[in-house]
Structure formats: structure tokens, C-alpha cells
């Protein structure tokens, strides 16, 4: 008997199944481990190259080193961002090189936390969420530079995992959420909206106590240390004298010259998949519209605040705090598309993301893409 002749549909099926065959391994912790390892090795290479030494990173290291020498005084010095200093203290204890290595570990932790959060949120393409997070141009460069925005993004991803992993988040989850604005003030948008969303859904008194426990205890202890009830007002987190130095005036001029295209470029460096995260999705779980509202309000806030002198300009790193939310939203939106669309968006994001910072970062960005792809 002659063998059956394959039909045209049977011949086309292997090609149609290719995207699914490519995506299947991304839904595993082995993929996340490989991605994190590639990211970590790339970051260590960038740190060793010394190309991204930045005053913001050096300032973070400086205050973290203060924490090891005089922890109590640094704890109540708001300009030092004590929570951020404590987070970087283990690495800073081994000097500047140790600080940068420790910051790479924090960056790697953010990738794992994003994958865990996406998996806990029951997103089918949870590995893609981690890929989008790891391939953010600003996250790649910010990790090597020691930007505090990376710490805030990683901690936000960890907070999202805590929210999704339990049906009724409690005191500990609220405590982590309340810590976010002390790392970066931009994270207050996520802290407020996520806290409000969980409170209105669960009406859990332990969660409510957790949200306010840290600020109340910390500010009260600071009042005792400084012998001043309004110490946080008299010793603010930013220098009041900055307006007299001309630095703030220069920042105001930069804000006035910033066009919509410049602003869109700054936002896009978070992840090229950001627009996809804001696409409406009917019948989505409650966290999706909340996350989209958080993303939109965050972008609007960071775009508007410099006009009132609250923030100094439109640096790309200021938008980085929304990365974990955007990564989960984009991954959720992609799971409703076909495997070909998922693979295509992932490839485009990896291919274009590292080049969004401009020609000066093209060669380094290209190395990152090859290492992470």
C-alpha cells in the first residue's frame, strides 16, 4: 500500500507551529534562570568597562557607605534615602566595586521577581514578561550605572509578586508597598493605587495598618532623634538651596525646550512594548485596568510635575518605575494574540529596545541584545 500523500495543510503546519515551539521553553524557570544569567554577565561586563559611571550611582554608593559607618544618623538623614542605602549596604560594605556588583544582583532579582509576579498573576506568557523587563534599555544601563530607579523597579516587581501570590495580602505586603516611595518618590503613584485597589477589594485592616505603620514609626522616631516634630520638613529629602545655585533654573529651561517627541522618546526607553500595555482588553481581570490606570497616571505625573518644579527635567530613568507593571500588562495582552504575534513583539522589543537611547549607546546596546536574546 502506498504511503499517504501529505496535504498542503499538513505541510504548512510545521511552519505555523514554529512560534509556539519557540515560546514553549520561555514558560519555565530554566528560561528565566538563563535570561537572568545572561543579564548578570552582561551587566558585569558593562560595570568592568566603566562606560556608565554616573554621579547618581556614586551618590547612592556614598550614602550606602555612610549607613555602615553611622547607621542611626544616616537613617534619619532623608537626603541619603535610608531605605535605598540599606538595600545597597551589603554590596557597599566591600567598596565601590562591591556596590556595583551588589547593584547587579538587585537588577537580576528584579527579573526573577517580575517572572514570579507574572506567573502568580496567571499570565500564560510569564517568561515573556521577564524578557520585556530584562531588555528595557534604561534597566540595562541603569543597573550598570547604579541608578536608584532600578532598585525601585525591582522592589515594585517584588511587591507585585506579594500582591498576586496570596488571595488576601496582609501586613507584610503593605509594608513593602509603603517602602517604595522612600526608595524613589516616583514610586508613590504605584504605592497609592495598588494600596487603594487592594484595600477596596479586601477591606483587610491588617493591610491598612501595614500601609501606615512604617511612615508613622519612622517619622516618630526621627522626631525623637532630631528633637523636632517637623524634622522631615526642616531637613527635606532635597536641598532647598538648589534654587539659589542656578541648577534648578537650568532644569526649568530644559523643561521649556522639551517637545512632545522628546517626551515620547524618554517614555519609550522604558520598553518599546509600553504602548501595547495600554491597549484596552475586554473581560480582563481586575488588576489589568488598575495597572493600565497606574501606568497612564504615572506617565502623566512624570510629564507634568517638572512644569511645576517638582522634578528636574525628563530624564529617561524617571519613567523606569512603571517597567514591571508595563511588562506584565504587555505579556497579558500578548497571550490573547497568536504565538506568531508574541514571538514577533518579543523579537522587535529585544532588537530595537537597546538602540532607543541613541547612536552613542548603539554598540553597547547591540552587545546587550546579543547577550539577552
Short mmCIF file of C-alpha atoms in Angstrom, two decimals:
data_model
loop_
_atom_site.label_atom_id
_atom_site.label_comp_id
_atom_site.label_asym_id
_atom_site.label_seq_id
_atom_site.Cartn_x
_atom_site.Cartn_y
_atom_site.Cartn_z
CA UNK A 1 0.00 0.00 0.00
CA UNK A 2 1.40 3.42 -1.00
CA UNK A 3 2.08 5.93 1.82
CA UNK A 4 -0.49 8.73 2.13
CA UNK A 5 0.34 11.93 0.31
CA UNK A 6 0.57 14.83 2.78
CA UNK A 7 -1.98 17.55 2.25
CA UNK A 8 -0.96 21.23 1.87
CA UNK A 9 -2.32 21.89 5.38
CA UNK A 10 -0.08 19.19 6.83
CA UNK A 11 2.92 20.62 5.01
CA UNK A 12 2.27 24.15 6.36
CA UNK A 13 1.72 23.05 9.94
CA UNK A 14 5.40 22.79 10.95
CA UNK A 15 5.92 26.43 9.91
CA UNK A 16 2.78 27.53 11.75
CA UNK A 17 3.89 25.69 14.87
CA UNK A 18 7.34 27.29 14.88
CA UNK A 19 6.40 30.32 17.05
CA UNK A 20 4.76 28.04 19.62
CA UNK A 21 7.81 25.77 19.64
CA UNK A 22 9.99 28.83 20.25
CA UNK A 23 7.75 30.20 23.00
CA UNK A 24 7.19 26.95 24.89
CA UNK A 25 10.63 26.98 26.58
CA UNK A 26 10.05 30.55 27.80
CA UNK A 27 7.33 29.27 30.13
CA UNK A 28 9.82 27.72 32.52
CA UNK A 29 12.13 28.73 35.32
CA UNK A 30 15.03 27.36 33.29
CA UNK A 31 14.45 30.13 30.74
CA UNK A 32 14.24 32.76 33.49
CA UNK A 33 17.46 31.44 35.02
CA UNK A 34 19.24 31.58 31.65
CA UNK A 35 17.89 35.08 30.99
CA UNK A 36 18.98 36.29 34.42
CA UNK A 37 22.43 34.76 33.99
CA UNK A 38 22.91 36.44 30.61
CA UNK A 39 21.70 39.73 32.07
CA UNK A 40 24.03 39.45 35.05
CA UNK A 41 27.07 38.62 32.92
CA UNK A 42 26.27 41.49 30.56
CA UNK A 43 25.94 43.90 33.47
CA UNK A 44 29.23 42.78 35.00
CA UNK A 45 30.89 43.36 31.64
CA UNK A 46 29.39 46.85 31.45
CA UNK A 47 30.49 47.60 35.02
CA UNK A 48 34.02 46.41 34.27
CA UNK A 49 34.15 48.55 31.14
CA UNK A 50 33.50 51.67 33.24
CA UNK A 51 31.38 53.20 30.47
CA UNK A 52 28.40 54.00 32.65
CA UNK A 53 29.91 55.56 35.76
CA UNK A 54 27.38 58.21 36.77
CA UNK A 55 27.14 60.66 39.64
CA UNK A 56 23.74 59.27 40.67
CA UNK A 57 25.23 55.83 41.15
CA UNK A 58 28.22 57.22 43.01
CA UNK A 59 25.90 59.17 45.28
CA UNK A 60 23.94 56.01 46.08
CA UNK A 61 27.20 54.24 46.94
CA UNK A 62 28.32 57.17 49.09
CA UNK A 63 25.16 57.18 51.21
CA UNK A 64 25.19 53.38 51.47
CA UNK A 65 28.73 53.61 52.84
CA UNK A 66 27.53 56.22 55.34
CA UNK A 67 24.98 53.69 56.56
CA UNK A 68 27.79 51.30 57.50
CA UNK A 69 29.73 53.99 59.40
CA UNK A 70 26.93 55.78 61.23
CA UNK A 71 23.66 53.90 60.68
CA UNK A 72 21.48 55.90 63.08
CA UNK A 73 22.48 59.32 61.76
CA UNK A 74 22.10 58.14 58.16
CA UNK A 75 18.74 56.56 58.98
CA UNK A 76 17.32 59.96 59.86
CA UNK A 77 19.00 61.88 57.03
CA UNK A 78 16.32 61.93 54.33
CA UNK A 79 18.65 63.11 51.60
CA UNK A 80 20.54 59.81 51.97
CA UNK A 81 17.36 57.84 51.18
CA UNK A 82 17.93 55.49 54.11
CA UNK A 83 15.84 52.64 52.68
CA UNK A 84 17.87 52.76 49.46
CA UNK A 85 21.12 52.99 51.41
CA UNK A 86 20.17 49.94 53.49
CA UNK A 87 19.27 48.00 50.33
CA UNK A 88 22.72 48.67 48.86
CA UNK A 89 24.60 48.31 52.15
CA UNK A 90 25.71 44.65 51.66
CA UNK A 91 27.47 45.48 48.40
CA UNK A 92 28.80 48.87 49.53
CA UNK A 93 30.46 47.16 52.52
CA UNK A 94 33.02 45.82 50.01
CA UNK A 95 33.81 49.19 48.48
CA UNK A 96 32.79 50.78 45.19
CA UNK A 97 33.32 47.61 43.16
CA UNK A 98 31.26 45.67 45.68
CA UNK A 99 28.48 48.26 45.37
CA UNK A 100 28.28 47.81 41.62
CA UNK A 101 28.27 44.02 41.90
CA UNK A 102 25.56 44.26 44.55
CA UNK A 103 23.54 46.52 42.27
CA UNK A 104 23.79 43.93 39.51
CA UNK A 105 22.39 41.37 41.97
CA UNK A 106 19.48 43.74 42.69
CA UNK A 107 18.88 44.11 38.94
CA UNK A 108 18.86 40.33 38.49
CA UNK A 109 16.45 39.96 41.41
CA UNK A 110 14.05 42.31 39.63
CA UNK A 111 13.92 39.97 36.62
CA UNK A 112 13.13 36.95 38.79
CA UNK A 113 10.53 38.93 40.76
CA UNK A 114 8.84 40.02 37.52
CA UNK A 115 8.65 36.43 36.30
CA UNK A 116 7.26 35.31 39.66
CA UNK A 117 4.68 38.12 39.66
CA UNK A 118 3.55 37.31 36.11
CA UNK A 119 3.28 33.62 36.95
CA UNK A 120 1.34 34.37 40.14
CA UNK A 121 -0.99 36.58 38.08
CA UNK A 122 -1.59 33.52 35.85
CA UNK A 123 -0.21 35.15 32.73
CA UNK A 124 0.44 32.45 30.16
CA UNK A 125 3.49 34.17 28.70
CA UNK A 126 5.10 34.90 32.04
CA UNK A 127 8.56 34.27 30.62
CA UNK A 128 7.97 37.00 28.03
CA UNK A 129 7.16 39.42 30.87
CA UNK A 130 10.61 38.73 32.32
CA UNK A 131 12.18 39.15 28.86
CA UNK A 132 10.49 42.54 28.33
CA UNK A 133 11.66 43.62 31.77
CA UNK A 134 15.25 42.49 31.27
CA UNK A 135 15.55 44.08 27.82
CA UNK A 136 14.46 47.54 28.90
CA UNK A 137 17.19 49.89 27.65
CA UNK A 138 17.11 52.02 30.79
CA UNK A 139 17.04 48.99 33.07
CA UNK A 140 20.10 47.53 31.33
CA UNK A 141 22.07 50.76 31.50
CA UNK A 142 20.68 51.82 34.90
CA UNK A 143 21.76 48.59 36.55
CA UNK A 144 25.34 49.08 35.43
CA UNK A 145 25.28 52.78 36.37
CA UNK A 146 23.90 52.17 39.88
CA UNK A 147 20.69 54.18 39.36
CA UNK A 148 18.29 54.09 42.29
CA UNK A 149 15.45 53.85 39.74
CA UNK A 150 16.50 50.24 39.13
CA UNK A 151 16.17 49.47 42.84
CA UNK A 152 12.66 50.93 42.85
CA UNK A 153 11.64 48.95 39.76
CA UNK A 154 12.97 45.70 41.25
CA UNK A 155 11.20 46.34 44.56
CA UNK A 156 7.99 47.19 42.69
CA UNK A 157 8.18 43.81 40.92
CA UNK A 158 8.68 42.13 44.29
CA UNK A 159 5.66 43.99 45.72
CA UNK A 160 3.55 42.85 42.75
CA UNK A 161 4.56 39.24 43.41
CA UNK A 162 3.49 39.62 47.04
CA UNK A 163 0.14 41.04 45.92
CA UNK A 164 -0.58 38.28 43.40
CA UNK A 165 0.72 35.30 45.35
CA UNK A 166 -1.92 35.45 48.07
CA UNK A 167 -5.67 35.96 47.72
CA UNK A 168 -5.75 38.47 50.57
CA UNK A 169 -2.46 40.38 51.02
CA UNK A 170 -1.68 41.26 54.62
CA UNK A 171 0.61 43.34 56.79
CA UNK A 172 3.91 42.28 55.20
CA UNK A 173 2.80 43.08 51.65
CA UNK A 174 1.54 46.50 52.74
CA UNK A 175 4.84 47.17 54.50
CA UNK A 176 6.78 46.54 51.27
CA UNK A 177 4.40 48.78 49.30
CA UNK A 178 4.79 51.58 51.84
CA UNK A 179 8.57 51.31 51.49
CA UNK A 180 8.55 52.13 47.75
CA UNK A 181 8.25 55.96 47.96
CA UNK A 182 11.23 56.01 50.32
CA UNK A 183 13.33 54.43 47.55
CA UNK A 184 12.13 56.76 44.76
CA UNK A 185 9.38 59.35 45.13
CA UNK A 186 8.04 58.43 41.64
CA UNK A 187 7.01 55.04 43.03
CA UNK A 188 4.35 56.80 45.14
CA UNK A 189 1.91 56.51 42.22
CA UNK A 190 2.10 52.72 42.22
CA UNK A 191 2.08 52.58 46.04
CA UNK A 192 -1.08 54.68 46.30
CA UNK A 193 -3.04 53.00 43.51
CA UNK A 194 -2.06 49.42 44.38
CA UNK A 195 -2.72 50.04 48.07
CA UNK A 196 -6.11 51.58 47.33
CA UNK A 197 -7.05 48.76 44.94
CA UNK A 198 -6.22 46.05 47.47
CA UNK A 199 -7.98 47.91 50.29
CA UNK A 200 -11.21 48.43 48.35
CA UNK A 201 -11.23 44.79 47.26
CA UNK A 202 -10.32 43.05 50.52
CA UNK A 203 -11.08 45.61 53.25
CA UNK A 204 -8.34 43.99 55.30
CA UNK A 205 -7.50 46.02 58.44
CA UNK A 206 -4.06 44.38 58.72
CA UNK A 207 -3.20 45.61 55.25
CA UNK A 208 -4.32 49.12 56.19
CA UNK A 209 -2.15 49.08 59.31
CA UNK A 210 0.81 47.86 57.26
CA UNK A 211 0.50 50.79 54.84
CA UNK A 212 0.86 53.38 57.59
CA UNK A 213 3.00 51.55 60.14
CA UNK A 214 6.36 52.33 58.58
CA UNK A 215 5.80 56.07 57.92
CA UNK A 216 4.33 56.66 61.37
CA UNK A 217 7.03 54.77 63.26
CA UNK A 218 9.85 56.23 61.16
CA UNK A 219 8.70 59.84 61.37
CA UNK A 220 8.04 59.50 65.10
CA UNK A 221 11.49 58.01 65.73
CA UNK A 222 13.02 60.80 63.65
CA UNK A 223 11.24 63.42 65.78
CA UNK A 224 12.84 61.90 68.87
CA UNK A 225 16.29 61.78 67.26
CA UNK A 226 16.19 65.34 65.91
CA UNK A 227 14.24 66.77 68.88
CA UNK A 228 12.00 68.29 66.22
CA UNK A 229 8.47 67.19 65.38
CA UNK A 230 8.72 68.70 61.89
CA UNK A 231 12.20 67.37 61.18
CA UNK A 232 11.11 65.96 57.82
CA UNK A 233 10.12 69.50 56.79
CA UNK A 234 13.19 71.22 58.15
CA UNK A 235 15.56 68.56 56.74
CA UNK A 236 13.87 67.57 53.45
CA UNK A 237 14.99 64.88 51.03
CA UNK A 238 16.05 67.56 48.51
CA UNK A 239 18.23 70.56 49.13
CA UNK A 240 16.19 73.75 49.43
CA UNK A 241 19.26 75.76 48.44
CA UNK A 242 19.29 74.25 44.96
CA UNK A 243 17.17 77.11 43.61
CA UNK A 244 19.94 79.53 44.55
CA UNK A 245 22.66 77.62 42.70
CA UNK A 246 21.29 78.10 39.20
CA UNK A 247 20.97 74.34 38.70
CA UNK A 248 17.21 74.44 39.05
CA UNK A 249 16.97 77.36 36.65
CA UNK A 250 18.85 75.33 34.06
CA UNK A 251 16.46 72.44 34.58
CA UNK A 252 13.47 74.75 34.08
CA UNK A 253 14.92 75.95 30.79
CA UNK A 254 15.40 72.33 29.70
CA UNK A 255 11.76 71.58 30.53
CA UNK A 256 10.58 74.53 28.46
CA UNK A 257 12.59 73.34 25.46
CA UNK A 258 11.33 69.74 25.72
CA UNK A 259 8.98 68.78 22.88
CA UNK A 260 6.37 66.06 22.76
CA UNK A 261 8.72 63.97 20.63
CA UNK A 262 11.44 64.27 23.27
CA UNK A 263 8.98 63.20 25.96
CA UNK A 264 7.72 60.26 23.91
CA UNK A 265 11.32 59.18 23.33
CA UNK A 266 12.04 59.30 27.07
CA UNK A 267 8.98 57.16 27.84
CA UNK A 268 9.83 54.68 25.07
CA UNK A 269 13.21 53.91 26.59
CA UNK A 270 11.42 52.09 29.41
CA UNK A 271 10.26 49.45 26.93
CA UNK A 272 9.14 49.64 23.30
CA UNK A 273 6.19 47.45 24.33
CA UNK A 274 4.77 50.19 26.56
CA UNK A 275 2.07 51.17 24.04
CA UNK A 276 0.90 47.56 23.90
CA UNK A 277 0.45 47.57 27.67
CA UNK A 278 -2.14 50.35 27.38
CA UNK A 279 -4.31 48.63 24.75
CA UNK A 280 -7.79 48.02 26.29
CA UNK A 281 -8.64 44.37 26.94
CA UNK A 282 -12.25 43.37 27.42
CA UNK A 283 -13.07 40.78 30.06
CA UNK A 284 -9.69 41.20 31.71
CA UNK A 285 -9.10 40.52 35.43
CA UNK A 286 -9.36 43.49 37.78
CA UNK A 287 -5.63 44.06 38.02
CA UNK A 288 -5.34 44.84 34.29
CA UNK A 289 -7.42 48.07 34.24
CA UNK A 290 -5.87 49.08 37.57
CA UNK A 291 -2.40 48.54 36.10
CA UNK A 292 -3.29 50.48 32.96
CA UNK A 293 -4.65 53.35 35.06
CA UNK A 294 -1.48 53.29 37.14
CA UNK A 295 0.68 53.36 34.00
CA UNK A 296 -1.24 56.24 32.43
CA UNK A 297 -1.32 58.32 35.62
CA UNK A 298 2.36 57.68 36.22
CA UNK A 299 3.36 58.88 32.74
CA UNK A 300 1.12 61.95 33.06
CA UNK A 301 2.50 62.76 36.52
CA UNK A 302 6.14 62.48 35.47
CA UNK A 303 5.36 64.58 32.39
CA UNK A 304 3.52 67.31 34.33
CA UNK A 305 5.49 67.60 37.59
CA UNK A 306 8.60 69.19 36.03
CA UNK A 307 6.38 72.01 34.74
CA UNK A 308 5.75 72.90 38.39
CA UNK A 309 9.34 72.46 39.51
CA UNK A 310 8.69 69.24 41.46
CA UNK A 311 11.08 67.15 39.34
CA UNK A 312 14.18 68.24 37.44
CA UNK A 313 13.61 67.53 33.76
CA UNK A 314 12.61 64.49 31.76
CA UNK A 315 15.43 62.04 32.29
CA UNK A 316 14.62 58.61 30.86
CA UNK A 317 15.33 56.98 34.20
CA UNK A 318 12.45 58.85 35.87
CA UNK A 319 9.99 56.69 33.91
CA UNK A 320 11.61 53.40 34.88
CA UNK A 321 9.40 52.74 37.92
CA UNK A 322 6.49 51.71 35.71
CA UNK A 323 8.51 48.98 33.94
CA UNK A 324 7.31 45.92 35.93
CA UNK A 325 3.66 46.98 35.56
CA UNK A 326 4.10 47.57 31.83
CA UNK A 327 5.89 44.25 31.37
CA UNK A 328 3.04 42.30 32.96
CA UNK A 329 0.38 44.23 31.04
CA UNK A 330 2.15 43.71 27.71
CA UNK A 331 2.63 39.99 28.42
CA UNK A 332 -1.06 39.65 29.34
CA UNK A 333 -2.09 41.44 26.15
CA UNK A 334 0.18 39.21 24.08
CA UNK A 335 -1.28 36.00 25.47
CA UNK A 336 -4.51 36.84 23.66
CA UNK A 337 -2.65 37.16 20.38
CA UNK A 338 -1.34 34.26 18.35
CA UNK A 339 2.08 32.72 19.04
CA UNK A 340 3.45 34.44 15.94
CA UNK A 341 2.48 37.86 17.33
CA UNK A 342 4.04 37.06 20.71
CA UNK A 343 7.30 35.93 19.14
CA UNK A 344 7.30 38.93 16.80
CA UNK A 345 6.78 41.51 19.54
CA UNK A 346 9.43 39.86 21.72
CA UNK A 347 11.90 39.88 18.83
CA UNK A 348 11.18 43.51 17.94
CA UNK A 349 11.47 44.57 21.59
CA UNK A 350 14.81 42.82 22.01
CA UNK A 351 16.06 44.09 18.67
CA UNK A 352 15.04 47.73 19.00
CA UNK A 353 14.98 48.32 22.72
CA UNK A 354 18.70 48.73 23.32
CA UNK A 355 19.00 51.23 20.45
CA UNK A 356 16.37 53.65 21.76
CA UNK A 357 18.98 55.54 23.75
CA UNK A 358 20.59 56.83 20.56
CA UNK A 359 23.69 56.20 18.45
CA UNK A 360 26.10 56.74 21.33
CA UNK A 361 24.76 53.61 23.04
CA UNK A 362 24.32 51.56 19.88
CA UNK A 363 27.42 49.41 20.17
CA UNK A 364 26.90 48.63 23.84
CA UNK A 365 23.17 48.16 23.24
CA UNK A 366 23.91 45.71 20.45
CA UNK A 367 26.07 43.65 22.80
CA UNK A 368 23.22 43.60 25.33
CA UNK A 369 20.76 42.41 22.70
CA UNK A 370 23.03 39.55 21.60
CA UNK A 371 23.64 38.53 25.21
CA UNK A 372 19.97 38.65 26.21
CA UNK A 373 18.39 37.23 23.05
#
